Amino acid sequence: PALRSLPVSATVADAVSALKRSGKSYVSVWTCEHSSKKKTTGFAGDDDDDCRCIGKVCMVDVLCFLCREENLKSPSKALESPVSDVLPKVPGLVKHLEPNSSLLEAIDCILEGAQNLVLPIQSHTNTKSRKKVYTSQRPRILLANTGRCDSFPPQLDRVFSPIPTFTIESLNIIDMDTMAVHYHEPASTALASISRALTEQTSVAVIDEDNRLIGEISPITLACCDESVAAAITTLSAGDLMAYIDCGGPPEDLVQLVKMMLEEKNLGAMLELMEEFSVSSLSSSSSSGSSDEECGWSSKHGGSGRYSLARTSEAIVCYPRSSLVAVMIQALTHRRNYIWVVEDDYSLVGIVTFAGMLKVFRSITGPRRKPE
């Protein structure tokens, strides 16, 4: 399908609107200004060779932006800021590749930190002219669609076997540098970690006083929420935030708690935004039968936004003795870029990322290309 795109001249509010209309978890931001026809079809003409994707924006970027201290007092004004203000400043998250690029080149880009690979695809039309269609695919989806992960073609079996049966501990792919927040700590203390987790395609662990994993605050889940969740991040504890963003929408008692704490913090503008969004959500849900493909829409509990039907705050875990193939199956089955590693008592050990698993196989196939 055609990319949902925004010009760099758009505002944060434009990005929020585009996210809700598209039903996708992010929109791409481009240096060029497409016509309305091109926006609809996804076509970019041959004269758009200088048109480049400079990044992508998801609801997590917007939430972290609204939670900045300078924006809490006036969220409506913050939403009128240029979309470039919320673009991640990490270089290399988006890579442009040529259609004839090899799969190994694409994998190397992923291992260097790319989250999106943009390819100009030549598309034949009814006319004699050819036009470029710009498409993008998240690496985890690209790789998940390449086939089953519990068996390899015979020629690859000889190369990789018996690596899939090795434990993740023996392969040294457990990353101990995890981001965590205690259950009773304010969720706002995890904002920097949430932003970093989004960039690294991981998550923030929620732990108890004994370092046991209770759940997670995942950018994947937050990306399926709405901008009013910024109020919950600002006021709730990490544990309460997990319940607030869990599938089905927040419990009514937490909604009321957020409103009460906003009043106590003199954040009237944020409260108005929350109330305004609740009213508009009720109105839109009653007048439209559309549904989100990736994130479930719900007017439950006062129509407080969109929440994932598939994503929850429950953490997917494995153990240091788990085999590589078992962890890969978990990642693909749950469509996660990471799996938490715990001991038998659920004490947190670290995290295994899909990129880390890829790196094991890539090390066997020859030298990697030199980063640009």
JSON list of N, CA and C in Angstrom, two decimals, residues 235-261:
[
{"chain": "A", "resi": 235, "resn": "THR", "atom": "N", "xyz": [0.72, 12.13, 35.26]},
{"chain": "A", "resi": 235, "resn": "THR", "atom": "CA", "xyz": [0.13, 12.07, 36.60]},
{"chain": "A", "resi": 235, "resn": "THR", "atom": "C", "xyz": [0.21, 10.71, 37.29]},
{"chain": "A", "resi": 236, "resn": "LEU", "atom": "N", "xyz": [0.25, 9.62, 36.53]},
{"chain": "A", "resi": 236, "resn": "LEU", "atom": "CA", "xyz": [0.13, 8.29, 37.13]},
{"chain": "A", "resi": 236, "resn": "LEU", "atom": "C", "xyz": [1.49, 7.67, 37.45]},
{"chain": "A", "resi": 237, "resn": "SER", "atom": "N", "xyz": [1.44, 6.63, 38.26]},
{"chain": "A", "resi": 237, "resn": "SER", "atom": "CA", "xyz": [2.63, 5.81, 38.52]},
{"chain": "A", "resi": 237, "resn": "SER", "atom": "C", "xyz": [2.83, 4.87, 37.33]},
{"chain": "A", "resi": 238, "resn": "ALA", "atom": "N", "xyz": [4.00, 4.26, 37.27]},
{"chain": "A", "resi": 238, "resn": "ALA", "atom": "CA", "xyz": [4.29, 3.34, 36.17]},
{"chain": "A", "resi": 238, "resn": "ALA", "atom": "C", "xyz": [3.31, 2.17, 36.16]},
{"chain": "A", "resi": 239, "resn": "GLY", "atom": "N", "xyz": [2.99, 1.66, 37.34]},
{"chain": "A", "resi": 239, "resn": "GLY", "atom": "CA", "xyz": [2.05, 0.55, 37.43]},
{"chain": "A", "resi": 239, "resn": "GLY", "atom": "C", "xyz": [0.66, 0.93, 36.97]},
{"chain": "A", "resi": 240, "resn": "ASP", "atom": "N", "xyz": [0.19, 2.11, 37.38]},
{"chain": "A", "resi": 240, "resn": "ASP", "atom": "CA", "xyz": [-1.13, 2.56, 36.96]},
{"chain": "A", "resi": 240, "resn": "ASP", "atom": "C", "xyz": [-1.17, 2.87, 35.47]},
{"chain": "A", "resi": 241, "resn": "LEU", "atom": "N", "xyz": [-0.05, 3.36, 34.92]},
{"chain": "A", "resi": 241, "resn": "LEU", "atom": "CA", "xyz": [-0.01, 3.64, 33.49]},
{"chain": "A", "resi": 241, "resn": "LEU", "atom": "C", "xyz": [-0.16, 2.35, 32.68]},
{"chain": "A", "resi": 242, "resn": "MET", "atom": "N", "xyz": [0.44, 1.26, 33.17]},
{"chain": "A", "resi": 242, "resn": "MET", "atom": "CA", "xyz": [0.29, -0.02, 32.49]},
{"chain": "A", "resi": 242, "resn": "MET", "atom": "C", "xyz": [-1.19, -0.39, 32.37]},
{"chain": "A", "resi": 243, "resn": "ALA", "atom": "N", "xyz": [-1.94, -0.20, 33.46]},
{"chain": "A", "resi": 243, "resn": "ALA", "atom": "CA", "xyz": [-3.37, -0.52, 33.44]},
{"chain": "A", "resi": 243, "resn": "ALA", "atom": "C", "xyz": [-4.13, 0.45, 32.54]},
{"chain": "A", "resi": 244, "resn": "TYR", "atom": "N", "xyz": [-3.69, 1.71, 32.50]},
{"chain": "A", "resi": 244, "resn": "TYR", "atom": "CA", "xyz": [-4.38, 2.75, 31.72]},
{"chain": "A", "resi": 244, "resn": "TYR", "atom": "C", "xyz": [-4.30, 2.47, 30.22]},
{"chain": "A", "resi": 245, "resn": "ILE", "atom": "N", "xyz": [-3.15, 1.99, 29.76]},
{"chain": "A", "resi": 245, "resn": "ILE", "atom": "CA", "xyz": [-2.94, 1.81, 28.32]},
{"chain": "A", "resi": 245, "resn": "ILE", "atom": "C", "xyz": [-3.19, 0.37, 27.88]},
{"chain": "A", "resi": 246, "resn": "ASP", "atom": "N", "xyz": [-3.58, -0.50, 28.81]},
{"chain": "A", "resi": 246, "resn": "ASP", "atom": "CA", "xyz": [-3.83, -1.88, 28.45]},
{"chain": "A", "resi": 246, "resn": "ASP", "atom": "C", "xyz": [-5.03, -1.97, 27.51]},
{"chain": "A", "resi": 247, "resn": "CYS", "atom": "N", "xyz": [-5.17, -3.11, 26.83]},
{"chain": "A", "resi": 247, "resn": "CYS", "atom": "CA", "xyz": [-6.21, -3.24, 25.81]},
{"chain": "A", "resi": 247, "resn": "CYS", "atom": "C", "xyz": [-7.60, -3.00, 26.39]},
{"chain": "A", "resi": 248, "resn": "GLY", "atom": "N", "xyz": [-8.47, -2.39, 25.58]},
{"chain": "A", "resi": 248, "resn": "GLY", "atom": "CA", "xyz": [-9.83, -2.13, 26.01]},
{"chain": "A", "resi": 248, "resn": "GLY", "atom": "C", "xyz": [-10.07, -0.74, 26.57]},
{"chain": "A", "resi": 249, "resn": "GLY", "atom": "N", "xyz": [-9.01, 0.01, 26.81]},
{"chain": "A", "resi": 249, "resn": "GLY", "atom": "CA", "xyz": [-9.18, 1.34, 27.35]},
{"chain": "A", "resi": 249, "resn": "GLY", "atom": "C", "xyz": [-8.99, 1.39, 28.85]},
{"chain": "A", "resi": 250, "resn": "PRO", "atom": "N", "xyz": [-8.80, 2.59, 29.41]},
{"chain": "A", "resi": 250, "resn": "PRO", "atom": "CA", "xyz": [-8.50, 2.72, 30.84]},
{"chain": "A", "resi": 250, "resn": "PRO", "atom": "C", "xyz": [-9.72, 2.52, 31.72]},
{"chain": "A", "resi": 251, "resn": "PRO", "atom": "N", "xyz": [-9.52, 1.97, 32.93]},
{"chain": "A", "resi": 251, "resn": "PRO", "atom": "CA", "xyz": [-10.64, 1.88, 33.89]},
{"chain": "A", "resi": 251, "resn": "PRO", "atom": "C", "xyz": [-11.12, 3.28, 34.27]},
{"chain": "A", "resi": 252, "resn": "GLU", "atom": "N", "xyz": [-12.38, 3.39, 34.56]},
{"chain": "A", "resi": 252, "resn": "GLU", "atom": "CA", "xyz": [-12.97, 4.69, 34.87]},
{"chain": "A", "resi": 252, "resn": "GLU", "atom": "C", "xyz": [-12.33, 5.33, 36.09]},
{"chain": "A", "resi": 253, "resn": "ASP", "atom": "N", "xyz": [-11.95, 4.51, 37.09]},
{"chain": "A", "resi": 253, "resn": "ASP", "atom": "CA", "xyz": [-11.36, 5.09, 38.29]},
{"chain": "A", "resi": 253, "resn": "ASP", "atom": "C", "xyz": [-10.02, 5.75, 37.99]},
{"chain": "A", "resi": 254, "resn": "LEU", "atom": "N", "xyz": [-9.26, 5.19, 37.04]},
{"chain": "A", "resi": 254, "resn": "LEU", "atom": "CA", "xyz": [-7.99, 5.80, 36.67]},
{"chain": "A", "resi": 254, "resn": "LEU", "atom": "C", "xyz": [-8.20, 7.08, 35.87]},
{"chain": "A", "resi": 255, "resn": "VAL", "atom": "N", "xyz": [-9.24, 7.08, 35.04]},
{"chain": "A", "resi": 255, "resn": "VAL", "atom": "CA", "xyz": [-9.56, 8.30, 34.29]},
{"chain": "A", "resi": 255, "resn": "VAL", "atom": "C", "xyz": [-9.88, 9.44, 35.26]},
{"chain": "A", "resi": 256, "resn": "GLN", "atom": "N", "xyz": [-10.68, 9.14, 36.27]},
{"chain": "A", "resi": 256, "resn": "GLN", "atom": "CA", "xyz": [-11.02, 10.16, 37.26]},
{"chain": "A", "resi": 256, "resn": "GLN", "atom": "C", "xyz": [-9.80, 10.58, 38.08]},
{"chain": "A", "resi": 257, "resn": "LEU", "atom": "N", "xyz": [-8.92, 9.62, 38.37]},
{"chain": "A", "resi": 257, "resn": "LEU", "atom": "CA", "xyz": [-7.70, 9.93, 39.12]},
{"chain": "A", "resi": 257, "resn": "LEU", "atom": "C", "xyz": [-6.81, 10.88, 38.32]},
{"chain": "A", "resi": 258, "resn": "VAL", "atom": "N", "xyz": [-6.68, 10.64, 37.02]},
{"chain": "A", "resi": 258, "resn": "VAL", "atom": "CA", "xyz": [-5.88, 11.53, 36.17]},
{"chain": "A", "resi": 258, "resn": "VAL", "atom": "C", "xyz": [-6.45, 12.94, 36.19]},
{"chain": "A", "resi": 259, "resn": "LYS", "atom": "N", "xyz": [-7.77, 13.06, 36.06]},
{"chain": "A", "resi": 259, "resn": "LYS", "atom": "CA", "xyz": [-8.40, 14.37, 36.06]},
{"chain": "A", "resi": 259, "resn": "LYS", "atom": "C", "xyz": [-8.19, 15.09, 37.39]},
{"chain": "A", "resi": 260, "resn": "MET", "atom": "N", "xyz": [-8.32, 14.37, 38.49]},
{"chain": "A", "resi": 260, "resn": "MET", "atom": "CA", "xyz": [-8.13, 14.98, 39.80]},
{"chain": "A", "resi": 260, "resn": "MET", "atom": "C", "xyz": [-6.69, 15.46, 39.98]},
{"chain": "A", "resi": 261, "resn": "MET", "atom": "N", "xyz": [-5.72, 14.66, 39.53]},
{"chain": "A", "resi": 261, "resn": "MET", "atom": "CA", "xyz": [-4.32, 15.03, 39.70]},
{"chain": "A", "resi": 261, "resn": "MET", "atom": "C", "xyz": [-3.92, 16.17, 38.76]}
]
